[in-house]
Amino acid sequence: MDRRSAACFLLVVLVLLGTPTSADECRDISTKDIFCLKYLCKSFCLDEARNWGGTAGYVQSYGCHGRKCSCTICHLV
């Protein structure tokens, strides 16, 4: 192999190794209630993740911020 083909081969291998096979698609949601309880917020986020992502949906983070329940929900694409 000459230098050019070796460099080209190495570049192709690096691109293939760096290409993800699947990716997570995420979005932030929040609700404004009279008050926010952490366990109700968690249930809300889990329901939203399953509604949006099906069985591949999951909650990346959740929490109460004042009266808002805020979530980051994701699913595999």
GROMACS .gro file of C-alpha atoms in nm:
model
   77
    1MET     CA    1   0.000   0.000   0.000
    2ASP     CA    2   0.129   0.340  -0.082
    3ARG     CA    3   0.089   0.636   0.150
    4ARG     CA    4  -0.222   0.778  -0.013
    5SER     CA    5  -0.422   0.455  -0.002
    6ALA     CA    6  -0.310   0.384   0.354
    7ALA     CA    7  -0.424   0.730   0.464
    8CYS     CA    8  -0.754   0.687   0.280
    9PHE     CA    9  -0.810   0.346   0.440
   10LEU     CA   10  -0.735   0.487   0.785
   11LEU     CA   11  -0.977   0.775   0.726
   12VAL     CA   12  -1.256   0.536   0.624
   13VAL     CA   13  -1.197   0.318   0.932
   14LEU     CA   14  -1.202   0.622   1.162
   15VAL     CA   15  -1.526   0.749   1.008
   16LEU     CA   16  -1.692   0.409   1.045
   17LEU     CA   17  -1.580   0.376   1.407
   18GLY     CA   18  -1.701   0.726   1.492
   19THR     CA   19  -2.045   0.689   1.334
   20PRO     CA   20  -2.309   0.615   1.598
   21THR     CA   21  -2.544   0.328   1.522
   22SER     CA   22  -2.830   0.488   1.711
   23ALA     CA   23  -2.895   0.825   1.863
   24ASP     CA   24  -3.119   0.959   2.133
   25GLU     CA   25  -3.367   1.230   2.046
   26CYS     CA   26  -3.456   1.440   2.349
   27ARG     CA   27  -3.692   1.723   2.431
   28ASP     CA   28  -3.774   1.933   2.734
   29ILE     CA   29  -4.128   1.963   2.863
   30SER     CA   30  -4.279   2.133   3.162
   31THR     CA   31  -4.615   2.186   3.323
   32LYS     CA   32  -4.737   2.466   3.543
   33ASP     CA   33  -4.947   2.353   3.836
   34ILE     CA   34  -5.069   2.501   4.162
   35PHE     CA   35  -4.780   2.316   4.328
   36CYS     CA   36  -4.525   2.053   4.230
   37LEU     CA   37  -4.466   1.728   4.417
   38LYS     CA   38  -4.158   1.532   4.314
   39TYR     CA   39  -4.327   1.189   4.297
   40LEU     CA   40  -4.616   1.328   4.087
   41CYS     CA   41  -4.365   1.502   3.864
   42LYS     CA   42  -4.180   1.174   3.812
   43SER     CA   43  -4.504   0.996   3.718
   44PHE     CA   44  -4.597   1.274   3.476
   45CYS     CA   45  -4.254   1.256   3.310
   46LEU     CA   46  -4.264   0.878   3.279
   47ASP     CA   47  -4.609   0.893   3.119
   48GLU     CA   48  -4.496   1.161   2.873
   49ALA     CA   49  -4.180   0.965   2.785
   50ARG     CA   50  -4.383   0.653   2.708
   51ASN     CA   51  -4.644   0.848   2.513
   52TRP     CA   52  -4.377   1.013   2.300
   53GLY     CA   53  -4.118   0.736   2.268
   54GLY     CA   54  -4.313   0.416   2.323
   55THR     CA   55  -4.113   0.140   2.489
   56ALA     CA   56  -3.788   0.314   2.391
   57GLY     CA   57  -3.886   0.629   2.582
   58TYR     CA   58  -3.711   0.721   2.904
   59VAL     CA   59  -3.671   1.015   3.141
   60GLN     CA   60  -3.325   1.168   3.141
   61SER     CA   61  -3.398   1.418   3.419
   62TYR     CA   62  -3.690   1.563   3.609
   63GLY     CA   63  -3.757   1.796   3.897
   64CYS     CA   64  -3.970   2.068   4.046
   65HIS     CA   65  -3.872   2.425   3.973
   66GLY     CA   66  -4.112   2.643   4.167
   67ARG     CA   67  -4.460   2.539   4.056
   68LYS     CA   68  -4.329   2.379   3.736
   69CYS     CA   69  -4.255   2.014   3.683
   70SER     CA   70  -3.975   2.007   3.425
   71CYS     CA   71  -3.855   1.697   3.241
   72THR     CA   72  -3.608   1.599   2.976
   73ILE     CA   73  -3.750   1.296   2.796
   74CYS     CA   74  -3.570   1.094   2.530
   75HIS     CA   75  -3.613   0.797   2.302
   76LEU     CA   76  -3.389   0.598   2.073
   77VAL     CA   77  -3.414   0.694   1.709
   0.00000   0.00000   0.00000
